[in-house]
Coordinates of C-alpha atoms in Angstrom, one line a residue:
X1 CA 0.0 0.0 0.0
X2 CA 2.8 2.4 0.9
X3 CA 4.7 1.5 -2.3
X4 CA 1.6 2.2 -4.4
X5 CA 1.2 5.6 -2.7
X6 CA 4.7 6.5 -3.4
X7 CA 4.2 5.6 -7.1
X8 CA 1.1 7.7 -7.3
X9 CA 2.8 10.7 -5.8
X10 CA 5.9 10.3 -8.1
X11 CA 3.5 10.1 -11.1
X12 CA 1.7 13.2 -10.0
X13 CA 5.0 15.0 -9.6
X14 CA 6.2 14.0 -13.0
X15 CA 2.8 15.1 -14.5
X16 CA 3.1 18.5 -12.7
X17 CA 6.6 19.1 -14.0
X18 CA 5.6 18.2 -17.6
X19 CA 2.6 20.6 -17.4
X20 CA 4.8 23.4 -16.2
X21 CA 7.1 22.9 -19.2
X22 CA 4.0 23.0 -21.4
X23 CA 2.7 26.2 -19.7
X24 CA 6.0 28.0 -20.0
X25 CA 6.1 27.0 -23.8
X26 CA 2.6 28.3 -24.3
X27 CA 3.4 31.6 -22.5
X28 CA 6.5 32.1 -24.7
X29 CA 4.3 31.3 -27.8
X30 CA 1.6 33.8 -26.8
X31 CA 3.8 36.6 -25.7
X32 CA 5.7 36.2 -28.9
X33 CA 2.6 37.0 -30.9
X34 CA 2.1 40.4 -29.2
X35 CA 4.4 43.3 -30.1
X36 CA 4.4 46.5 -28.0
X37 CA 4.6 48.5 -31.2
X38 CA 1.0 47.3 -32.0
X39 CA -0.5 49.6 -29.5
X40 CA 1.6 52.6 -30.5
X41 CA 0.9 52.1 -34.2
X42 CA -2.9 52.0 -33.4
X43 CA -2.6 55.0 -31.2
X44 CA -0.8 57.2 -33.8
X45 CA -3.2 56.1 -36.5
X46 CA -6.2 56.8 -34.4
X47 CA -5.0 60.1 -33.4
X48 CA -4.4 61.1 -37.1
X49 CA -7.8 60.0 -38.5
X50 CA -10.1 60.4 -35.4
X51 CA -8.8 63.4 -33.5
X52 CA -7.7 65.7 -36.4
X53 CA -10.1 68.5 -36.6
X54 CA -11.5 70.1 -39.8
X55 CA -9.6 73.3 -40.6
X56 CA -11.3 76.3 -39.1
X57 CA -13.6 74.1 -36.9
X58 CA -11.6 72.8 -34.0
X59 CA -14.6 70.8 -32.5
X60 CA -15.3 68.9 -35.7
X61 CA -13.5 65.6 -36.1
X62 CA -14.5 62.1 -37.1
X63 CA -15.6 61.3 -33.5
X64 CA -17.9 64.4 -33.4
X65 CA -19.6 64.0 -36.8
X66 CA -23.4 64.4 -36.3
X67 CA -24.7 65.5 -39.8
X68 CA -24.0 64.9 -43.5
X69 CA -22.4 68.3 -43.8
X70 CA -19.9 67.4 -41.0
X71 CA -19.2 64.1 -42.8
X72 CA -18.3 65.7 -46.2
X73 CA -16.1 68.2 -44.3
X74 CA -14.2 65.2 -42.8
X75 CA -13.8 63.5 -46.1
X76 CA -12.5 66.6 -47.9
X77 CA -10.3 67.7 -45.0
X78 CA -8.7 65.4 -42.3
X79 CA -9.2 62.1 -44.2
X80 CA -7.7 63.5 -47.4
X81 CA -4.8 65.2 -45.6
X82 CA -4.2 62.0 -43.6
X83 CA -4.0 59.6 -46.5
X84 CA -1.8 61.5 -48.9
X85 CA 1.8 62.2 -47.7
X86 CA 3.7 62.8 -50.9
X87 CA 6.4 65.2 -49.8
X88 CA 8.7 65.9 -46.8
X89 CA 7.9 68.7 -44.3
X90 CA 10.1 71.1 -46.2
X91 CA 8.2 70.3 -49.5
X92 CA 10.9 68.2 -51.0
X93 CA 10.1 65.0 -52.8
X94 CA 9.8 62.2 -50.2
X95 CA 10.4 59.0 -52.1
X96 CA 11.4 57.9 -55.6
X97 CA 8.4 55.4 -55.8
X98 CA 5.8 56.6 -58.2
X99 CA 2.5 57.8 -56.6
X100 CA 3.4 56.4 -53.2
X101 CA 2.0 57.7 -50.0
X102 CA 3.8 57.1 -46.7
X103 CA 1.7 58.2 -43.7
X104 CA 4.0 59.7 -41.1
X105 CA 6.8 59.0 -43.6
X106 CA 7.1 55.4 -42.2
X107 CA 3.8 53.6 -43.1
X108 CA 3.2 52.5 -46.7
X109 CA -0.5 52.9 -47.9
X110 CA -1.2 49.5 -49.6
X111 CA -3.2 49.8 -52.8
X112 CA -5.9 52.5 -52.6
X113 CA -8.6 53.2 -50.0
X114 CA -12.2 52.1 -50.6
X115 CA -15.5 53.8 -49.7
X116 CA -18.6 51.7 -49.5
X117 CA -22.2 52.5 -48.9
X118 CA -25.3 50.4 -47.9
X119 CA -28.9 51.7 -48.4
X120 CA -32.4 50.6 -47.7
X121 CA -35.4 50.8 -50.1
X122 CA -38.2 53.3 -49.9
X123 CA -41.6 52.1 -48.3
X124 CA -39.6 49.6 -46.0
X125 CA -41.8 51.0 -43.2
X126 CA -45.4 52.2 -43.0
X127 CA -46.5 55.8 -42.5
X128 CA -49.6 56.3 -40.4
X129 CA -52.6 57.3 -42.5
X130 CA -53.0 60.7 -40.8
X131 CA -49.4 61.7 -41.8
X132 CA -49.3 60.4 -45.3
X133 CA -50.3 63.8 -46.7
X134 CA -47.2 65.2 -45.0
X135 CA -44.7 62.4 -45.6
X136 CA -45.1 59.8 -48.4
X137 CA -41.5 58.2 -48.2
X138 CA -40.5 55.9 -45.4
X139 CA -37.0 54.4 -45.0
X140 CA -36.8 51.7 -42.2
X141 CA -33.8 50.5 -40.3
X142 CA -31.2 48.3 -42.2
X143 CA -31.7 44.7 -42.6
X144 CA -30.6 42.3 -45.4
X145 CA -34.3 42.1 -46.5
X146 CA -34.7 46.0 -46.6
X147 CA -31.4 46.5 -48.5
X148 CA -31.7 48.5 -51.7
X149 CA -30.0 46.7 -54.6
X150 CA -31.0 49.0 -57.5
X151 CA -28.9 51.7 -59.2
X152 CA -29.5 55.3 -58.4
X153 CA -28.2 58.8 -59.2
X154 CA -26.1 59.2 -62.3
X155 CA -25.8 55.3 -62.7
X156 CA -22.6 55.7 -64.7
X157 CA -19.9 54.4 -62.3
X158 CA -19.6 51.7 -59.6
X159 CA -20.4 54.2 -56.9
X160 CA -23.9 54.5 -58.4
X161 CA -24.4 50.9 -59.2
X162 CA -24.9 48.1 -56.7
X163 CA -21.9 45.7 -56.6
X164 CA -22.0 42.2 -55.0
X165 CA -19.3 41.1 -52.7
X166 CA -16.4 39.1 -54.1
X167 CA -14.5 38.7 -50.8
X168 CA -14.9 36.3 -47.8
X169 CA -14.7 39.1 -45.2
X170 CA -17.1 38.7 -42.2
X171 CA -20.2 41.0 -42.0
X172 CA -19.8 44.0 -39.9
X173 CA -21.5 44.2 -36.6
X174 CA -22.3 47.9 -35.9
X175 CA -24.4 49.8 -33.3
X176 CA -27.6 49.7 -35.3
X177 CA -27.3 46.4 -37.2
X178 CA -25.2 43.7 -38.9
X179 CA -24.1 44.9 -42.3
X180 CA -23.2 42.6 -45.1
X181 CA -20.5 43.0 -47.8
X182 CA -21.2 44.6 -51.2
X183 CA -23.0 47.9 -51.8
X184 CA -22.3 51.1 -53.7
X185 CA -18.4 51.1 -53.9
X186 CA -15.7 53.4 -55.2
X187 CA -11.9 53.4 -54.8
X188 CA -9.9 56.6 -54.3
X189 CA -7.1 57.6 -56.7
X190 CA -3.4 57.7 -56.2
X191 CA -3.6 61.5 -56.8
X192 CA -4.7 63.7 -54.0
X193 CA -6.3 66.3 -56.3
X194 CA -8.2 63.6 -58.2
X195 CA -9.6 62.2 -55.1
X196 CA -10.7 65.7 -53.8
X197 CA -12.5 66.3 -57.1
X198 CA -14.1 62.9 -56.7
X199 CA -15.5 63.9 -53.2
X200 CA -16.8 67.2 -54.5
X201 CA -18.6 65.5 -57.4
X202 CA -20.2 63.0 -55.1
X203 CA -21.3 65.7 -52.7
X204 CA -22.8 67.8 -55.4
X205 CA -24.7 64.9 -56.8
X206 CA -26.1 63.7 -53.5
X207 CA -24.4 60.4 -53.2
X208 CA -25.7 60.2 -49.6
X209 CA -29.4 60.0 -49.6
X210 CA -32.3 59.5 -47.1
X211 CA -31.9 55.7 -47.6
X212 CA -28.2 55.6 -46.7
X213 CA -27.6 53.6 -43.6
X214 CA -23.9 53.0 -43.3
X215 CA -20.7 54.1 -45.1
X216 CA -17.4 52.3 -44.6
X217 CA -14.0 53.7 -45.3
X218 CA -11.3 51.0 -45.6
X219 CA -7.6 51.1 -46.2
X220 CA -4.5 49.2 -45.1
X221 CA -0.9 50.3 -44.1
X222 CA 2.4 48.4 -43.6
X223 CA 5.3 49.5 -41.4
X224 CA 8.5 47.8 -42.4
X225 CA 10.3 49.0 -39.4
X226 CA 8.3 46.9 -37.0
X227 CA 6.9 44.4 -39.6
X228 CA 3.3 45.2 -38.7
X229 CA 0.2 45.7 -41.0
X230 CA -2.4 48.2 -39.7
X231 CA -5.9 47.5 -41.2
X232 CA -8.2 50.5 -40.7
X233 CA -12.0 50.7 -41.0
X234 CA -13.9 54.0 -40.2
X235 CA -17.7 53.5 -40.0
X236 CA -20.5 56.1 -40.2
X237 CA -23.9 54.8 -39.4
X238 CA -27.0 56.7 -40.4
X239 CA -30.0 55.7 -38.1
X240 CA -33.6 56.1 -39.2
X241 CA -33.9 58.8 -36.6
X242 CA -31.5 61.0 -38.3
X243 CA -28.0 62.1 -37.4
X244 CA -24.7 60.0 -37.7
X245 CA -23.1 57.4 -35.3
X246 CA -19.4 56.9 -35.8
X247 CA -17.3 53.9 -34.8
X248 CA -13.8 52.6 -36.0
X249 CA -11.5 49.6 -35.9
X250 CA -7.7 49.6 -35.9
X251 CA -6.1 46.2 -36.2
X252 CA -2.3 46.0 -36.0
X253 CA -1.4 42.5 -36.9
X254 CA 1.7 40.6 -37.8
X255 CA 0.9 38.8 -41.1
X256 CA 4.5 38.1 -42.0
X257 CA 5.1 35.6 -39.2
X258 CA 8.7 34.3 -39.7
X259 CA 11.2 37.0 -40.5
X260 CA 13.8 37.2 -37.7
X261 CA 15.5 34.6 -35.6
X262 CA 13.2 35.3 -32.8
X263 CA 10.3 34.4 -35.1
X264 CA 11.9 31.1 -36.0
X265 CA 12.3 30.5 -32.1
X266 CA 8.5 31.1 -31.8
X267 CA 7.9 28.7 -34.7
X268 CA 9.9 26.0 -32.7
X269 CA 7.6 26.7 -29.7
X270 CA 4.6 26.1 -31.9
X271 CA 6.0 22.7 -33.0
X272 CA 6.6 21.9 -29.3
X273 CA 3.1 22.9 -28.5
X274 CA 1.8 20.5 -31.1
X275 CA 3.9 17.7 -29.6
X276 CA 2.6 18.4 -26.1
X277 CA -0.9 18.5 -27.5
X278 CA -0.4 15.0 -29.0
X279 CA 1.0 13.6 -25.7
X280 CA -1.8 15.1 -23.6
X281 CA -4.5 13.8 -26.0
X282 CA -3.0 10.3 -25.9
X283 CA -3.1 10.4 -22.1
X284 CA -6.7 11.5 -21.9
X285 CA -7.7 8.8 -24.4
X286 CA -6.0 6.2 -22.2
X287 CA -7.8 7.5 -19.1
X288 CA -11.1 7.4 -20.8
X289 CA -10.6 3.8 -21.9
X290 CA -9.5 2.9 -18.3
X291 CA -12.1 4.6 -16.2
X292 CA -14.9 4.8 -18.9
X293 CA -18.0 6.7 -17.6
X294 CA -16.3 7.4 -14.2
X295 CA -13.9 9.6 -16.1
X296 CA -16.6 12.2 -16.7
X297 CA -17.5 12.6 -13.1
X298 CA -14.5 14.7 -12.2
X299 CA -14.7 18.5 -13.0
X300 CA -10.9 18.5 -13.7
X301 CA -11.3 15.9 -16.5
X302 CA -14.0 18.2 -18.1
X303 CA -11.5 21.2 -17.8
X304 CA -8.9 18.9 -19.4
X305 CA -11.1 18.1 -22.4
X306 CA -12.1 21.8 -22.7
X307 CA -8.4 22.8 -22.8
X308 CA -7.6 20.2 -25.4
X309 CA -10.6 21.3 -27.5
X310 CA -9.3 24.9 -27.3
X311 CA -5.8 23.8 -28.3
X312 CA -7.1 22.0 -31.4
X313 CA -9.2 25.0 -32.4
X314 CA -6.1 27.3 -32.0
X315 CA -4.0 25.0 -34.1
X316 CA -6.7 24.9 -36.8
X317 CA -7.0 28.7 -36.8
X318 CA -3.3 29.2 -37.0
X319 CA -3.0 26.8 -39.8
X320 CA -5.9 28.4 -41.8
X321 CA -4.3 31.9 -41.2
X322 CA -1.0 30.9 -42.5
X323 CA -2.5 29.1 -45.6
X324 CA -4.6 32.1 -46.4
X325 CA -1.7 34.5 -45.9
X326 CA 0.4 32.4 -48.2
X327 CA -2.2 32.4 -50.9
X328 CA -3.5 36.0 -50.8
X329 CA -0.6 38.2 -49.6
X330 CA 1.3 38.1 -52.8
X331 CA -1.8 38.9 -54.9
X332 CA -2.9 41.7 -52.6
X333 CA 0.6 43.4 -52.7
X334 CA 0.6 43.3 -56.5
X335 CA -2.6 45.1 -57.0
X336 CA -1.3 48.6 -56.2
X337 CA -4.0 50.4 -58.3
X338 CA -6.9 48.5 -56.6
X339 CA -8.2 48.2 -53.0
X340 CA -6.3 45.5 -51.2
X341 CA -8.7 43.7 -48.9
X342 CA -6.5 42.8 -45.9
X343 CA -9.6 43.0 -43.6
X344 CA -10.3 39.3 -44.1
X345 CA -6.8 38.3 -43.0
X346 CA -6.8 40.7 -40.1
X347 CA -10.1 39.3 -38.8
X348 CA -8.9 35.8 -38.8
X349 CA -5.7 36.8 -37.1
X350 CA -7.7 38.5 -34.4
X351 CA -9.9 35.3 -34.1
X352 CA -6.7 33.3 -33.6
X353 CA -5.4 35.7 -30.9
X354 CA -8.8 35.5 -29.1
X355 CA -8.7 31.7 -29.1
X356 CA -5.1 31.4 -27.9
X357 CA -5.8 34.0 -25.1
X358 CA -8.8 31.9 -23.8
X359 CA -6.6 28.8 -24.1
X360 CA -3.9 30.2 -22.0
X361 CA -6.4 31.5 -19.4
X362 CA -7.8 27.9 -18.9
X363 CA -4.3 26.5 -19.0
X364 CA -3.5 28.7 -15.9
X365 CA -6.7 27.6 -14.2
X366 CA -5.7 24.0 -14.5
X367 CA -2.8 24.5 -12.1
X368 CA -5.4 24.4 -9.3
X369 CA -5.6 20.7 -10.1
X370 CA -2.3 20.2 -8.4
X371 CA -2.8 22.4 -5.3
X372 CA -3.1 19.5 -2.9
X373 CA 0.7 19.9 -2.3
X374 CA 0.0 23.2 -0.4
X375 CA -2.2 23.7 2.8
X376 CA -3.3 27.2 2.0
X377 CA -4.3 26.6 -1.5
X378 CA -6.1 23.3 -0.4
X379 CA -8.1 25.3 2.1
X380 CA -9.2 27.6 -0.7
X381 CA -10.3 24.8 -3.0
X382 CA -12.0 23.0 0.0
X383 CA -13.9 26.2 0.9
X384 CA -15.1 26.7 -2.7
X385 CA -16.1 23.1 -3.1
X386 CA -18.1 23.1 0.2
X387 CA -20.0 26.3 -0.3
X388 CA -20.8 25.8 -3.9
X389 CA -24.4 24.6 -3.3
X390 CA -25.0 27.7 -1.0
X391 CA -23.6 30.0 -3.7
X392 CA -25.8 28.6 -6.4
X393 CA -28.9 29.1 -4.2
X394 CA -27.8 32.6 -3.3
X395 CA -27.0 33.3 -7.1
X396 CA -30.6 32.5 -8.1
X397 CA -32.0 34.8 -5.4
X398 CA -29.4 37.5 -6.3
X399 CA -30.1 37.6 -10.1
X400 CA -33.8 37.5 -9.6
X401 CA -33.6 40.8 -7.7
X402 CA -30.8 42.1 -10.1
X403 CA -32.7 41.5 -13.3
X404 CA -35.8 42.9 -11.7
X405 CA -34.0 46.2 -11.1
X406 CA -32.3 46.1 -14.5
X407 CA -35.7 45.9 -16.2
X408 CA -37.0 48.6 -13.9
X409 CA -34.2 50.9 -14.7
X410 CA -34.4 50.2 -18.5
X411 CA -38.1 51.1 -18.6
X412 CA -37.8 54.2 -16.5
X413 CA -34.6 55.7 -17.7
X414 CA -33.9 53.9 -21.1
X415 CA -35.1 56.8 -23.3
X416 CA -33.1 59.5 -21.4
X417 CA -29.9 58.0 -19.8
X418 CA -27.2 56.4 -22.0
X419 CA -26.3 53.9 -19.4
X420 CA -29.8 52.4 -19.5
X421 CA -30.6 52.9 -23.2
X422 CA -30.8 49.0 -23.6
X423 CA -31.4 46.1 -21.3
X424 CA -27.9 45.0 -21.6
X425 CA -26.6 48.4 -20.8
X426 CA -28.8 48.4 -17.7
X427 CA -27.2 45.2 -16.5
X428 CA -23.7 46.6 -17.0
X429 CA -24.7 49.8 -15.4
X430 CA -26.0 48.1 -12.2
X431 CA -22.6 46.1 -11.9
X432 CA -20.9 49.5 -12.1
X433 CA -23.2 50.9 -9.4
X434 CA -22.2 48.1 -7.1
X435 CA -18.5 49.0 -7.8
X436 CA -19.2 52.7 -7.0
X437 CA -19.2 54.0 -10.6
X438 CA -22.7 55.6 -11.2
X439 CA -24.3 58.7 -12.7
X440 CA -26.9 59.6 -10.0
X441 CA -27.4 63.1 -11.4
X442 CA -28.5 61.6 -14.8
X443 CA -30.9 59.2 -13.0
X444 CA -32.3 61.9 -10.8
X445 CA -32.8 64.3 -13.9
X446 CA -34.5 61.5 -15.9
X447 CA -37.1 60.9 -13.1
X448 CA -36.9 63.1 -9.9
X449 CA -39.2 60.7 -8.0
X450 CA -38.5 57.2 -9.1
X451 CA -34.9 57.9 -9.8
X452 CA -33.8 58.3 -6.1
X453 CA -36.1 55.5 -5.0
X454 CA -34.6 53.1 -7.5
X455 CA -31.0 54.1 -6.5
X456 CA -31.5 53.9 -2.8
X457 CA -33.4 50.6 -2.7
X458 CA -31.0 49.0 -5.2
X459 CA -27.9 50.1 -3.1
X460 CA -29.8 48.8 0.2
X461 CA -31.0 45.4 -1.1
X462 CA -28.1 44.5 -3.4
X463 CA -25.1 46.1 -1.9
X464 CA -25.8 46.1 1.9
X465 CA -27.9 42.9 2.1
X466 CA -27.2 40.5 -0.7
X467 CA -23.4 41.1 -1.2
X468 CA -22.9 40.8 2.6
X469 CA -24.9 37.6 2.6
X470 CA -22.5 36.3 -0.2
X471 CA -19.4 37.2 2.0
X472 CA -21.0 35.6 5.0
X473 CA -21.4 32.3 3.2
X474 CA -17.7 32.3 2.1
X475 CA -16.5 33.4 5.5
X476 CA -18.6 30.8 7.4
X477 CA -17.4 27.9 5.1
X478 CA -13.8 29.1 5.4
X479 CA -14.0 29.0 9.2
X480 CA -15.4 25.5 9.2
X481 CA -12.6 24.3 6.8
X482 CA -9.9 26.0 9.0
X483 CA -11.4 24.4 12.1
X484 CA -11.4 21.0 10.4
X485 CA -7.7 21.4 9.4
X486 CA -6.8 22.5 12.8
X487 CA -8.0 19.2 14.4
X488 CA -6.3 17.1 11.8
X489 CA -9.1 16.4 9.4
X490 CA -7.3 17.5 6.3
X491 CA -5.8 15.8 3.2
X492 CA -2.3 14.5 3.3
X493 CA 0.1 16.8 1.7
X494 CA 2.4 14.1 0.6
X495 CA 3.4 15.7 -2.7
X496 CA 4.5 18.8 -0.9
X497 CA 6.4 16.7 1.6
X498 CA 8.1 14.9 -1.3
X499 CA 9.1 18.2 -2.9
X500 CA 10.5 19.5 0.2
X501 CA 12.4 16.2 1.0
X502 CA 13.8 16.2 -2.5
X503 CA 15.0 19.7 -2.1
X504 CA 16.6 18.9 1.2
X505 CA 18.3 15.9 -0.4
X506 CA 19.7 18.0 -3.2
X507 CA 21.2 20.5 -0.7
X508 CA 22.7 17.7 1.4
X509 CA 24.1 16.0 -1.7
X510 CA 26.0 19.2 -2.7
X511 CA 26.9 19.7 1.1
X512 CA 24.9 22.9 1.3
X513 CA 23.1 21.6 4.3
X514 CA 24.0 19.1 7.0
X515 CA 22.0 15.9 7.4
X516 CA 19.7 16.0 10.4
X517 CA 18.7 12.4 10.9
X518 CA 19.0 12.5 14.7
X519 CA 16.9 15.5 15.0
X520 CA 14.3 14.0 12.8
X521 CA 14.1 11.1 15.2
X522 CA 13.8 13.3 18.2
X523 CA 11.0 15.5 16.5
X524 CA 9.0 12.5 15.4
X525 CA 7.5 11.8 18.8
X526 CA 6.7 15.6 19.2
X527 CA 4.9 15.7 15.9
X528 CA 2.7 12.7 16.9
X529 CA 1.9 14.5 20.3
X530 CA 1.0 17.7 18.4
X531 CA -1.3 15.8 16.1
X532 CA -2.9 14.2 19.1
X533 CA -3.4 17.6 20.7
X534 CA -5.1 19.0 17.6
X535 CA -7.5 16.0 17.4
X536 CA -8.5 16.7 21.1
X537 CA -9.5 20.3 20.0
X538 CA -6.7 22.6 21.3
X539 CA -5.8 25.8 19.7
X540 CA -2.8 26.0 17.4
X541 CA -1.2 28.8 19.4
X542 CA -1.3 26.7 22.6
X543 CA 0.3 23.8 20.8
X544 CA 3.0 26.1 19.4
X545 CA 3.8 27.5 22.9
X546 CA 4.0 23.9 24.3
X547 CA 6.4 22.9 21.5
X548 CA 8.6 25.9 22.1
X549 CA 8.7 25.1 25.9
X550 CA 9.6 21.5 25.2
X551 CA 12.5 22.5 23.0
X552 CA 13.7 24.9 25.6
X553 CA 13.5 22.3 28.3
X554 CA 15.3 19.8 26.1
X555 CA 18.2 22.3 25.6
X556 CA 18.4 22.6 29.5
X557 CA 18.2 18.9 29.8
X558 CA 21.1 18.4 27.3
X559 CA 23.3 20.9 29.2
X560 CA 22.4 20.1 32.8
X561 CA 21.3 16.6 32.9
X562 CA 21.6 14.7 36.2
X563 CA 19.9 11.6 37.7
X564 CA 20.1 13.0 41.3
X565 CA 18.1 16.2 41.1
X566 CA 14.4 16.2 40.1
X567 CA 13.0 19.0 38.1
X568 CA 11.2 21.5 40.3
X569 CA 10.2 23.9 37.4
X570 CA 6.4 23.9 37.0
X571 CA 5.3 26.5 34.3
X572 CA 2.2 28.1 35.5
X573 CA 1.1 29.2 31.9
X574 CA 1.2 25.8 30.4
X575 CA -2.2 24.3 29.4
X576 CA -3.2 20.7 28.7
X577 CA -1.3 20.5 25.3
X578 CA 1.9 21.4 27.1
X579 CA 1.3 18.6 29.5
X580 CA 0.7 16.2 26.7
X581 CA 3.9 17.1 25.1
X582 CA 5.8 16.8 28.4
X583 CA 4.3 13.3 29.1
X584 CA 6.8 10.5 28.9
X585 CA 9.8 12.8 29.4
X586 CA 11.7 12.3 32.7
X587 CA 13.7 15.5 33.1
X588 CA 16.3 15.9 35.8
X589 CA 18.7 18.8 36.2
X590 CA 22.0 19.4 37.8
X591 CA 20.8 22.5 39.6
X592 CA 17.4 24.2 40.2
X593 CA 15.8 26.7 37.8
X594 CA 16.8 29.6 40.0
X595 CA 20.4 28.5 39.7
X596 CA 20.0 28.3 35.9
X597 CA 18.8 31.8 35.8
X598 CA 21.8 33.0 37.8
X599 CA 24.2 31.4 35.4

């Protein structure tokens, strides 16, 4: 039985070390994907295209666009100036390349930018009969069924004719709807003056109509200094209520994966990751065959299966991204006179980053599977496992009240307060209220009577009552676990003892620490007595005081041992654990305790 236990501990230790190697490899792989320059490239590009104001109107930039007039001012001003950098700051010729634009002198504009519009048909909504004499046209919100596919305006170029999509880019999820590919498309020219004339012509011929629901501005950049592509999308949505809502996407991605020696080192980590994935998959298959249905009764086995599934998805995404980059990158770079659609590659690269981020999160969580070698961490897991039923029951009660308040806030303040404009926003706003981030003035202004009542009652029931009940459940269970551990009802930390003993053996082998076999024999009896005292319900502090007193007395015994003189020292502060630890020890001194003190 003892041999079997040692084999089990050794196997667990080997599994832990192997998993740590896998985790370190995964961390190197993931951090190698992230470049600090990604943030700075996104920041400088967003500052150029989002924060640059229209000349003569300091408050008008892309973020503050609210009307069609502001939109055309942005197109003919900050956008035009930001896209075309054809000379140095002293008006000298910047580069020898023909018709090239290098934004901030370092970022090459790949191909030409593209502007795309989606519209809805007339009569996609119904005008009430009493108002039909005042308004005969009705343009509803954007859906794929309401989309206008007919030509309009001058009907001579692609910007006036509907074009179907010839790319595999995902649909865009905006504030007001999900927009598909295709639409009324035109590409900008390599010449700044031609592009400006194009904007003026579109503005004068009313390219933007009442049926317009969204306009996309897409272009891509490449910075050779840091080997990063920056794919930019500026979005202007035209709601059926009027006005404009702006949004944007800046994706800095590393599409050319293997360039430097460090990149090849990351490639070796990817190969190692695949080897680990094969080994772990083989181990789990063997366990499933051995334990069959009992295998699925452990939550750690489910976590293991989830982690393996995420790893396979990550490998699949990475393979697909590399294949698509190999097939499309050369073709996209050759078409310098057309729009280069790097958005498709950027999206799949972002998907891969998201999957690998979730994978490494669960990989770190799996470490809790091996926490039995540490007392403190074992107490944490025991506390959570014991109180899970109480927490589930509490969560049901908590979310009933929480969602009731969320719906109340949405119905009362939804039309006036941005934080409660949708039911989802109401839920997030209430979580922020719990954390102390709230807009009480906006709530009170929206409804002077129900606003304060909603706020005060929510704070009282959710913050003061329910959250304190949650903390009480955790605290109560932790106290029970700690009490059980103090009286000896706890799991054996054999793995931790083995790690500690191996560490000591290594130190003794290299003569960094002396062997303490005799001391181990002496302390063995004391440890047994301490465990006995814990089982009888004595406090840990009392046991520690008794052990300290016993060690002190053993030192005196060693120095002043005599068979003739009995020990007259009777400590008045000793409790029963002290007596237990002293039992079985016949101590005699050469002189009395008073004489010891004088010496």
